[in-house]
Amino acid sequence: MLTAASILLALFAVSSAQQQQQQQPNFTHHAVLDPSGKFRLNWLPATNGSEYFTFECVVATRGWIGLGFSPNGAMAAADMVIAWVDASGRPQISDRHGPAQGNAFPPADSTQNYEVVSGRKNNTHTVITFRRKQDTCDPQDWKITSDTTRLIWAFNDQVPTSADDIQKHTERGVKSAQLVNPPTTDGMSRILADPSTKVYDMRVADVKVPADKRTLYWCEIVELPQWKKHHVIANRMMVQKGNERYVHHLVVYGCGEEDMSEHLGKPAACFDDTQVFSPMQKCTDYLAVWAVGGEDFVYPSNMGAPMFGDSKQRFVLIEMHYDNPDLTPGITDSSAFRFYLTEKLRPVETGRFTVGMPVTPVHLVVPPKQERFTTYAYCPSKCTSRMTEPMTVFTGLLHTHLLGVAMRVRVIRNGEEIKSEMRDDHYDFNYQSPVYLSKPLVIMPGDDLIVECTYGSMERETMTYGGFGSDNEMCLAFMEYYPKRNISSEDCMSFINPEGLLEVLGLRKEQFNIGPEAFFVGSAVTVINQNQQNVTIPNWYKTDLKMTDDMVTKLQDYVKNSPQTVSCGLQGRDGAGGNLTDSTFFKMDGPIQNPRPYVEPAAVCAASSGPGSTTTSQPTRTTTNRG
């Protein structure tokens, strides 16, 4: 059957003889950059020894097209390329960069590092293929890494007569993408075509998103069917059409051996300021996670995540986070998360491992008016030594909320940090897609782990604190590894002493009370404010606390260097008797030290492109964080 896409490709085939002879690359990565589908980007990362990325832009215009690479979505300091097919049918390309400030027209680079491969157009579309090095060593170009990249797209129907005759865009936008490591949809097409593939949906039904508050966490207990063991081989979030801006993330938790039948058919808000949906405290083994911007996820062909077949795990908890910043009324949602399954068990089973910090107002705080403020979660060797074999992490999801600007997982082995792709120095809250690592991250027994979350709070007037709302903050690294250990989901969390935190913020011990529910409910921590009133800690942050530069400096030092308490949820063997151990708490003597941080190898750059060119070493930044 002919499709619109196949007809379009056939039309494009009538190109010049020279272009027909050029071999087009087999693009492995694809993205539609605009909501109307007018700008499609295909690309092939630098692989198999090649240092070049090849890009193809398929755009609904007969004029010029523009593509930019930006750390934050702004034109300022962005790397940009403008291309078109001229009146004689020849493709043209111009390497440019954003202005130092604002959105003025991008000037041409002093060195042109983009090479046109081919270009053609028909009555409706233009297709331009070009390539560039992953690292051009040009300060006016963007170095392509595994970080999130904001892709700036633009076009205009006018055909330039030269590089000096480029009119302002008529349409433009920004979309985030992972250019190096994202999973592609190619594997999903094979799974969908396989008649043996089964699907299982976890769906919420007619959830009313409130219009009087921004955030809703909705929880529902589901009883699993009594199927035999399957492997999850892919998953897809199916957001109800029209609700894309409101559905923020979903987590599926296993409830272990708990009998949750009394909660069946009784979905409810997961928590508010005074109470917690009780299954939230009993269902803690995360089985699946999706966040806004996340795409289809396909497992490697030899791997699968176990599901069903465990008579002890009968129930799961669906947690759905809705974000309604404009308080739009009348929103009802019935989105679903789909598991693609096979009965043909694959040779490698995967497990899940989470590292981070508790989501509470007294364990995670970000002061206002800060360009960068970093929190630290530690999983020391005392915890990882419980493992009896290495964990090989092949994918993961880094998760903060609106203030997050960078995040990373560090692994220190025998005092030396090893390379880790579980990092993103240009984090985008609205694009939280799993990082599929090009090289697995191996965590050995005895390794030290650090999770760093860096926030930017210049637009905030008061303290931001840990919580479940979008305007609260989180710091969690969800990782999936193989081979699966004794249980599917394990964790290692650390947290600062809340009493010490409040003292850094100027309170005396007699001025605050930390209740037993402080890990779950913000109202469990109360403070005597300046009017001698007993208020909750979130209320005190908003109305009483006035941060000074000296307090910020002390707070940054405290969250990094004070002795933290670790909740070690890794199963394994203890050092004494060799028996299986359960989750334990212990206090660290101080922070994990990183005396030899990992440094990216220096890039070897050509001093010129002509004959007799020389090479120089381009200095690269260390991965240390001054926070």
XYZ file of C-alpha atoms in Angstrom:
627
model
C 0.000 0.000 0.000
C 1.360 3.418 -0.942
C 1.660 5.875 1.908
C 2.136 9.630 1.839
C 5.724 9.090 2.963
C 6.491 6.630 0.138
C 4.966 8.935 -2.480
C 7.026 11.814 -1.095
C 10.222 9.771 -1.272
C 9.426 8.791 -4.843
C 9.044 12.425 -5.803
C 12.358 13.262 -4.198
C 14.044 10.521 -6.227
C 13.789 12.663 -9.379
C 16.897 14.614 -8.585
C 20.036 15.451 -10.482
C 22.167 12.584 -11.761
C 24.989 13.644 -9.473
C 22.776 13.489 -6.405
C 21.337 10.123 -7.458
C 24.832 8.671 -7.502
C 25.538 9.748 -3.928
C 24.929 7.008 -1.390
C 22.622 8.199 1.335
C 23.443 7.025 4.883
C 21.193 4.617 6.704
C 19.805 6.993 9.313
C 19.251 5.390 12.702
C 17.777 8.368 14.608
C 14.679 10.368 13.799
C 12.691 13.255 15.280
C 9.801 15.452 14.205
C 10.759 18.895 15.474
C 7.491 20.827 15.113
C 3.924 19.961 16.201
C 2.609 20.095 12.620
C 5.174 17.678 11.222
C 6.655 20.230 8.819
C 10.256 19.761 9.970
C 11.634 16.218 10.203
C 15.217 15.491 11.194
C 17.033 12.230 10.507
C 20.598 11.636 11.611
C 23.392 9.110 11.860
C 25.757 9.526 14.822
C 29.504 9.142 14.544
C 29.961 5.355 14.696
C 32.329 2.621 13.552
C 35.361 4.855 13.772
C 33.784 7.786 11.908
C 34.113 11.201 13.518
C 31.249 12.677 11.480
C 27.573 13.115 12.279
C 25.324 13.159 9.203
C 21.999 15.030 9.321
C 19.068 15.122 6.910
C 16.404 17.847 7.155
C 13.067 17.143 5.416
C 11.091 20.395 5.545
C 7.790 21.595 4.076
C 9.276 24.580 2.266
C 10.917 25.433 -1.053
C 13.065 28.115 0.554
C 15.798 27.991 3.178
C 15.909 25.753 6.237
C 17.798 26.324 9.482
C 18.945 24.007 12.263
C 20.625 25.127 15.469
C 22.248 23.408 18.447
C 21.757 25.218 21.749
C 22.336 24.491 25.458
C 19.115 26.236 26.522
C 16.933 26.846 23.463
C 18.038 30.448 22.951
C 19.726 31.739 19.808
C 22.452 33.442 21.828
C 25.641 31.348 21.666
C 23.915 28.644 19.588
C 25.617 26.795 16.735
C 23.514 27.173 13.576
C 23.446 26.069 9.958
C 21.288 27.497 7.135
C 20.866 25.584 3.871
C 18.849 25.806 0.664
C 18.659 24.614 -2.935
C 19.393 27.526 -5.251
C 17.694 28.466 -8.517
C 20.029 26.212 -10.501
C 19.267 23.189 -8.315
C 22.548 23.202 -6.385
C 22.463 22.785 -2.573
C 24.068 25.589 -0.544
C 25.035 25.657 3.129
C 26.212 28.329 5.560
C 27.777 27.620 8.982
C 26.666 30.304 11.461
C 26.364 31.056 15.174
C 23.889 32.879 17.336
C 24.503 36.459 18.431
C 26.155 37.131 21.766
C 22.798 38.350 23.107
C 19.188 38.386 21.982
C 17.729 37.023 18.764
C 19.512 39.049 16.090
C 20.369 37.458 12.728
C 23.112 34.812 13.162
C 26.444 35.881 11.651
C 28.561 33.487 9.582
C 31.325 31.523 11.312
C 34.898 32.463 10.555
C 35.489 28.783 9.685
C 32.902 26.781 7.717
C 32.780 23.301 9.290
C 29.532 21.968 7.807
C 29.721 20.017 4.546
C 26.723 19.644 2.268
C 26.163 16.047 1.092
C 23.115 16.517 -1.118
C 20.072 18.686 -1.599
C 16.853 18.458 -3.572
C 13.311 19.804 -3.563
C 9.959 19.258 -5.198
C 6.791 21.347 -5.228
C 6.270 21.064 -1.450
C 9.432 19.996 0.350
C 13.157 20.569 0.535
C 15.604 17.875 1.648
C 19.136 18.856 2.660
C 21.738 16.341 3.850
C 24.920 17.611 5.490
C 27.616 16.402 7.833
C 29.968 17.764 10.483
C 32.507 16.423 12.950
C 31.286 15.509 16.410
C 33.877 17.946 17.779
C 35.021 20.533 15.254
C 37.313 22.204 17.835
C 35.761 25.494 16.711
C 34.550 27.659 19.635
C 31.710 28.885 17.397
C 30.408 25.309 16.964
C 28.579 22.999 19.367
C 30.429 19.912 20.582
C 27.989 17.013 20.288
C 27.882 14.899 23.458
C 25.427 12.577 25.194
C 23.865 15.643 26.891
C 20.412 16.861 25.955
C 20.623 19.252 22.990
C 17.980 21.882 22.266
C 17.438 21.804 18.511
C 16.377 25.182 17.121
C 14.523 24.793 13.826
C 13.421 27.483 11.374
C 12.512 27.978 7.720
C 11.320 30.513 5.172
C 9.806 29.982 1.704
C 12.175 32.560 0.196
C 15.127 31.135 -1.765
C 18.288 33.131 -0.986
C 20.359 34.384 -3.903
C 23.452 34.177 -1.682
C 24.502 33.727 1.931
C 24.060 37.491 2.338
C 20.433 37.368 1.161
C 18.727 35.291 3.856
C 15.388 36.689 5.007
C 14.048 36.282 8.543
C 12.343 32.988 9.329
C 8.582 32.652 8.966
C 8.343 29.674 11.342
C 10.634 28.549 14.140
C 10.669 26.487 17.322
C 12.742 24.406 19.739
C 12.752 20.687 20.540
C 15.083 18.735 22.811
C 16.814 15.550 21.717
C 19.651 13.225 22.661
C 21.796 13.155 19.541
C 24.190 10.390 20.576
C 22.380 7.739 22.588
C 18.581 7.844 22.272
C 16.724 4.597 21.549
C 15.212 4.565 18.083
C 11.846 3.415 16.814
C 13.412 0.889 14.426
C 13.314 -1.899 17.031
C 9.735 -1.027 17.931
C 8.585 -1.603 14.343
C 9.949 -5.158 14.498
C 8.236 -5.786 17.819
C 4.920 -4.481 16.493
C 5.231 -6.695 13.414
C 5.906 -9.844 15.466
C 2.595 -11.761 15.899
C 3.890 -13.350 19.129
C 4.198 -9.961 20.860
C 1.659 -9.431 23.639
C 0.559 -6.130 25.162
C -0.561 -5.258 28.677
C -1.879 -1.782 29.469
C -1.994 0.000 32.806
C -4.539 2.763 32.443
C -6.078 5.423 34.625
C -9.723 6.212 33.988
C -11.388 9.632 33.845
C -9.049 11.365 36.268
C -10.226 14.934 36.866
C -7.236 17.264 36.883
C -7.922 20.036 39.425
C -8.108 23.660 38.324
C -7.451 25.113 41.794
C -3.895 23.776 42.218
C -1.017 23.052 39.860
C -0.046 19.517 40.868
C -1.982 16.291 41.258
C -0.469 12.891 42.014
C -3.054 10.189 41.300
C -2.672 6.652 42.668
C -4.441 3.421 41.839
C -3.875 -0.174 42.952
C -4.098 -2.764 40.172
C -4.223 -6.545 40.554
C -2.021 -8.305 38.002
C -3.437 -11.163 35.927
C -2.169 -14.608 36.850
C -0.101 -15.108 33.722
C 3.029 -17.159 33.466
C 6.328 -15.341 33.429
C 6.915 -12.946 30.522
C 9.704 -10.566 29.577
C 9.005 -6.908 28.910
C 10.769 -6.110 25.625
C 9.508 -2.551 25.047
C 7.181 0.031 26.505
C 5.245 3.052 25.309
C 3.415 5.855 27.091
C 0.044 6.546 25.479
C -0.985 10.012 26.606
C -4.602 10.859 25.876
C -4.665 13.149 22.865
C -4.872 16.775 23.911
C -3.451 16.107 27.389
C 0.241 16.156 26.434
C 0.896 19.340 28.392
C -0.739 18.014 31.579
C 0.595 14.445 31.914
C 4.024 14.866 33.475
C 5.248 11.455 34.580
C 4.209 7.959 35.599
C 5.769 5.397 37.928
C 4.643 1.810 38.391
C 5.574 0.325 41.786
C 5.430 -3.298 42.832
C 3.799 -4.004 46.192
C 5.867 -7.073 47.089
C 3.939 -9.616 49.124
C 1.498 -7.039 50.498
C -2.196 -7.843 50.141
C -3.647 -4.639 48.672
C -7.075 -6.034 47.719
C -8.870 -3.605 50.055
C -7.691 -0.730 47.830
C -8.911 -2.174 44.524
C -11.375 0.092 42.753
C -10.547 3.001 45.082
C -8.172 5.308 43.200
C -7.321 8.528 45.023
C -4.888 11.410 45.264
C -1.565 9.976 46.408
C -1.120 12.609 49.119
C -1.857 16.136 50.181
C -0.430 18.352 52.920
C -1.890 16.264 55.721
C -2.121 12.633 54.651
C -0.650 9.983 52.402
C -2.474 7.327 50.368
C -1.433 4.367 52.508
C -0.246 2.093 49.667
C 2.419 4.704 48.904
C 4.280 3.521 51.996
C 3.964 -0.170 51.132
C 4.521 -0.298 47.349
C 8.118 0.784 46.847
C 9.671 -1.481 44.176
C 9.674 0.576 40.999
C 8.882 -1.510 37.911
C 8.580 1.161 35.235
C 9.024 4.882 34.873
C 8.168 7.429 32.190
C 8.526 11.211 32.224
C 7.443 14.047 29.962
C 9.284 13.975 26.637
C 10.059 10.276 26.995
C 9.861 8.217 23.820
C 9.254 4.536 23.108
C 11.811 2.363 24.851
C 13.016 -0.866 23.249
C 15.231 -3.369 25.059
C 18.301 -4.851 23.387
C 17.350 -8.021 21.534
C 18.928 -10.330 24.143
C 17.397 -8.627 27.212
C 14.041 -8.464 28.939
C 12.599 -7.292 32.244
C 10.663 -10.005 34.128
C 6.920 -9.517 34.613
C 4.175 -11.852 35.871
C 4.785 -15.395 37.023
C 5.423 -14.378 40.646
C 2.510 -15.522 42.798
C 3.723 -13.380 45.693
C 3.588 -10.119 43.726
C -0.105 -9.766 42.952
C -0.516 -5.995 43.123
C 1.093 -2.899 41.656
C 0.575 0.793 42.262
C 0.184 3.242 39.368
C 1.321 6.764 40.268
C 0.478 9.469 37.724
C 1.717 13.051 38.056
C -0.362 15.817 36.453
C 0.932 19.360 35.999
C -1.583 22.158 35.325
C 0.433 25.408 35.585
C -2.306 27.592 34.051
C -5.058 26.002 36.194
C -7.024 25.113 33.065
C -10.493 23.809 34.008
C -12.279 20.772 32.632
C -9.292 18.453 32.041
C -10.081 14.730 32.309
C -7.489 12.066 31.582
C -7.440 8.366 30.697
C -3.822 7.884 29.637
C -2.156 4.469 29.684
C 1.278 2.858 29.867
C 1.719 -0.102 27.530
C 4.084 -3.021 28.115
C 5.133 -5.091 25.089
C 5.788 -8.670 26.205
C 7.087 -11.982 24.997
C 6.615 -15.494 26.393
C 9.929 -16.483 24.790
C 12.178 -15.566 27.691
C 15.388 -13.879 26.666
C 18.802 -14.976 27.975
C 19.499 -11.805 29.993
C 17.125 -10.487 32.670
C 17.330 -6.904 33.880
C 16.855 -5.323 37.295
C 16.473 -1.762 38.547
C 18.567 0.337 40.888
C 17.742 3.842 42.171
C 20.177 6.263 43.776
C 19.216 9.700 45.117
C 17.723 11.444 48.089
C 14.344 11.520 49.859
C 11.762 13.937 48.524
C 11.106 16.035 51.636
C 11.309 19.737 52.623
C 14.070 19.060 55.171
C 16.377 16.898 53.068
C 16.434 18.741 49.743
C 16.518 22.548 49.548
C 17.542 25.037 46.849
C 17.998 28.673 47.884
C 16.596 31.418 45.611
C 18.545 33.642 43.177
C 21.274 31.081 42.479
C 22.755 30.501 39.041
C 23.944 27.069 40.179
C 23.380 25.196 43.426
C 24.282 21.500 43.726
C 22.961 18.780 46.001
C 24.768 15.497 46.673
C 23.446 11.993 47.317
C 25.942 9.327 48.360
C 26.013 5.547 48.038
C 29.302 4.527 49.671
C 31.345 1.372 49.290
C 29.907 0.054 52.554
C 26.617 -0.377 50.687
C 27.856 -1.537 47.270
C 30.162 -4.078 48.960
C 27.032 -6.091 49.706
C 26.848 -7.033 46.013
C 28.380 -10.367 45.046
C 28.825 -9.503 41.362
C 29.005 -6.346 39.234
C 25.975 -4.414 38.037
C 26.145 -3.525 34.348
C 23.967 -0.460 33.807
C 22.783 -0.079 30.196
C 20.101 2.582 30.514
C 18.705 5.058 33.009
C 16.561 8.111 33.616
C 17.841 11.213 35.412
C 15.061 13.067 37.218
C 14.693 16.521 38.725
C 11.935 19.109 38.392
C 11.761 22.621 36.941
C 14.981 24.015 38.438
C 17.241 21.182 37.276
C 19.962 22.299 34.856
C 22.487 19.445 35.171
C 22.696 15.993 36.714
C 25.219 13.191 36.838
C 26.093 9.856 38.439
C 29.757 9.571 39.431
C 31.438 6.220 40.080
C 34.671 6.267 42.119
C 36.735 3.078 42.164
C 39.773 2.853 44.431
C 39.900 6.644 44.668
C 39.647 7.265 40.902
C 36.509 8.328 39.048
C 35.654 6.244 35.970
C 33.872 7.543 32.882
C 30.078 7.625 33.181
C 27.519 8.517 30.516
C 24.843 8.769 33.205
C 25.081 12.549 33.088
C 23.457 15.528 31.417
C 25.003 18.980 31.653
C 22.056 20.531 29.761
C 19.131 18.896 31.534
C 15.623 19.690 30.261
C 12.679 19.179 32.609
C 10.382 18.864 29.573
C 12.485 16.147 27.912
C 13.145 13.275 30.272
C 13.928 10.354 28.033
C 15.916 7.287 29.109
C 19.632 7.533 28.417
C 20.642 4.468 26.414
C 24.350 4.221 27.151
C 26.707 3.689 24.216
C 29.052 1.963 26.668
C 27.536 0.249 29.731
C 28.425 1.627 33.152
C 29.790 -1.176 35.319
C 29.299 -0.766 39.084
C 31.625 -3.048 41.025
C 31.253 -4.208 44.636
C 33.044 -1.615 46.750
C 32.541 1.320 44.342
C 31.509 4.716 45.709
C 28.598 6.435 43.940
C 27.694 10.124 43.948
C 24.547 11.602 42.410
C 24.856 15.343 41.818
C 21.845 17.489 40.945
C 22.514 21.090 39.949
C 19.720 23.656 39.965
C 19.266 27.193 38.674
C 16.930 29.311 40.817
C 17.502 32.868 39.588
C 13.770 33.388 39.023
C 12.690 32.098 42.445
C 12.075 34.523 45.319
C 11.862 31.972 48.146
C 13.402 28.640 49.094
C 12.542 25.688 46.847
C 12.287 22.410 48.727
C 11.937 18.707 48.100
C 8.415 17.652 47.240
C 6.225 16.056 44.612
C 4.872 19.207 42.958
C 6.445 20.460 39.738
C 7.536 23.625 41.543
C 9.163 21.471 44.262
C 12.355 19.538 43.547
C 13.670 16.004 43.290
C 17.058 14.344 42.732
C 16.815 10.724 41.597
C 18.764 8.521 39.189
C 16.782 5.507 37.960
C 19.096 2.901 36.443
C 18.432 -0.455 34.788
C 21.137 -3.101 34.777
C 21.918 -6.753 34.114
C 22.027 -9.480 35.227
C 19.059 -9.134 37.585
C 19.865 -9.844 41.213
C 17.615 -11.383 43.885
C 14.864 -8.794 43.458
C 13.883 -6.589 40.524
C 14.198 -3.223 42.241
C 16.795 -1.999 44.749
C 17.940 1.395 45.936
C 20.573 3.347 47.836
C 19.457 6.702 49.241
C 21.212 9.222 51.456
C 20.029 12.263 53.356
C 21.433 15.095 55.408
C 20.576 15.619 59.081
C 17.436 17.820 59.031
C 18.252 19.338 62.420
C 21.626 20.488 61.154
C 19.984 21.912 58.034
C 17.515 23.990 60.024
C 20.308 25.270 62.256
C 22.251 26.376 59.147
C 19.098 28.282 58.177
C 19.183 30.163 61.490
C 16.794 28.188 63.688
C 17.481 27.023 67.216
C 16.482 23.515 68.271
C 13.681 24.784 70.474
C 12.141 26.552 67.462
C 11.315 23.467 65.377
C 9.784 20.034 65.711
C 10.429 17.148 63.314
C 7.600 14.621 63.510
C 7.818 10.883 62.693
C 6.040 11.369 59.338
C 8.653 13.863 58.072
C 9.678 11.493 55.275
C 6.172 11.542 53.809
C 4.309 14.721 54.797
C 5.650 18.281 54.751
C 3.342 19.320 57.573
C 5.127 16.873 59.924
C 7.885 19.475 60.397
C 6.772 22.628 62.210
C 8.537 25.870 63.139
C 7.821 28.687 65.596
C 7.915 31.705 63.307
C 8.777 35.329 64.104
C 5.191 35.939 65.251
C 5.435 33.010 67.675
C 3.058 30.990 65.526
C 3.461 27.276 64.906
C 3.677 26.868 61.103
C 4.720 24.111 58.717
C 8.234 24.181 57.310
C 7.011 24.952 53.739
C 5.070 27.919 55.132
C 8.134 29.154 57.024
C 10.288 28.871 53.884
C 7.824 31.019 51.949
C 6.961 33.696 54.508
C 9.762 33.980 57.084
C 13.078 32.715 55.759
C 15.360 35.401 54.312
C 18.493 33.949 52.742
C 21.804 35.822 52.805
C 24.923 35.148 50.724
C 26.677 33.840 53.821
C 23.803 31.425 54.519
C 23.901 30.166 50.926
C 27.646 29.491 51.205
C 27.183 27.602 54.458
C 24.219 25.700 53.046
C 26.172 24.586 49.958
C 28.982 23.369 52.200
C 26.539 21.568 54.490
C 24.699 19.620 51.768
C 28.021 18.491 50.287
C 30.277 17.881 53.286
C 28.134 17.071 56.325
C 27.921 13.385 57.376
C 24.849 11.870 55.706
C 22.751 8.888 56.683
C 22.481 6.119 54.094
C 19.533 3.828 53.487
C 21.174 0.844 51.780
C 18.555 -1.193 49.968
C 20.975 -3.447 48.094
C 20.526 -7.125 48.759
C 23.643 -9.190 49.078
C 25.921 -10.636 51.697
C 27.349 -8.956 54.731
C 31.021 -9.033 55.472
C 30.753 -10.960 58.731
C 28.569 -14.037 58.401
C 27.845 -14.044 54.700
C 24.089 -14.032 55.244
C 21.531 -12.300 53.040
C 20.882 -8.805 54.356
C 17.867 -6.509 54.208
C 17.715 -2.730 53.921
C 19.806 -1.034 56.610
C 20.596 2.495 57.765
C 24.033 3.741 58.713
C 25.692 7.119 59.150
C 28.692 8.124 57.099
C 31.734 9.773 58.656
C 31.791 12.413 55.924
C 31.294 12.890 52.183
C 32.635 10.517 49.544
C 35.977 11.874 48.378
C 36.867 12.103 44.692
C 40.633 12.759 44.667
C 41.098 11.844 40.981
C 38.054 13.046 39.014
C 37.516 11.827 35.484
C 38.799 14.187 32.779
C 37.762 13.870 29.141
C 40.760 13.152 26.891
C 42.043 16.203 25.047
C 40.614 16.534 21.554
C 43.143 16.514 18.721
C 42.235 19.391 16.438
C 43.524 20.345 13.010
C 45.068 23.812 13.013
C 44.025 24.266 9.396
C 42.391 22.247 6.661
C 44.982 22.912 3.980
C 48.104 20.954 3.018
C 50.698 20.685 5.718
C 48.171 21.284 8.491
C 49.243 20.682 12.047
C 47.311 19.372 15.006
C 46.864 20.825 18.438
C 45.349 19.513 21.620
C 42.150 21.297 22.537
C 41.900 21.527 26.348
C 38.817 19.890 27.775
C 37.031 20.617 30.972
C 37.280 18.477 34.039
C 34.076 16.967 35.354
C 34.537 18.376 38.828
C 31.791 20.609 40.173
C 32.652 23.671 42.187
C 29.431 23.353 44.159
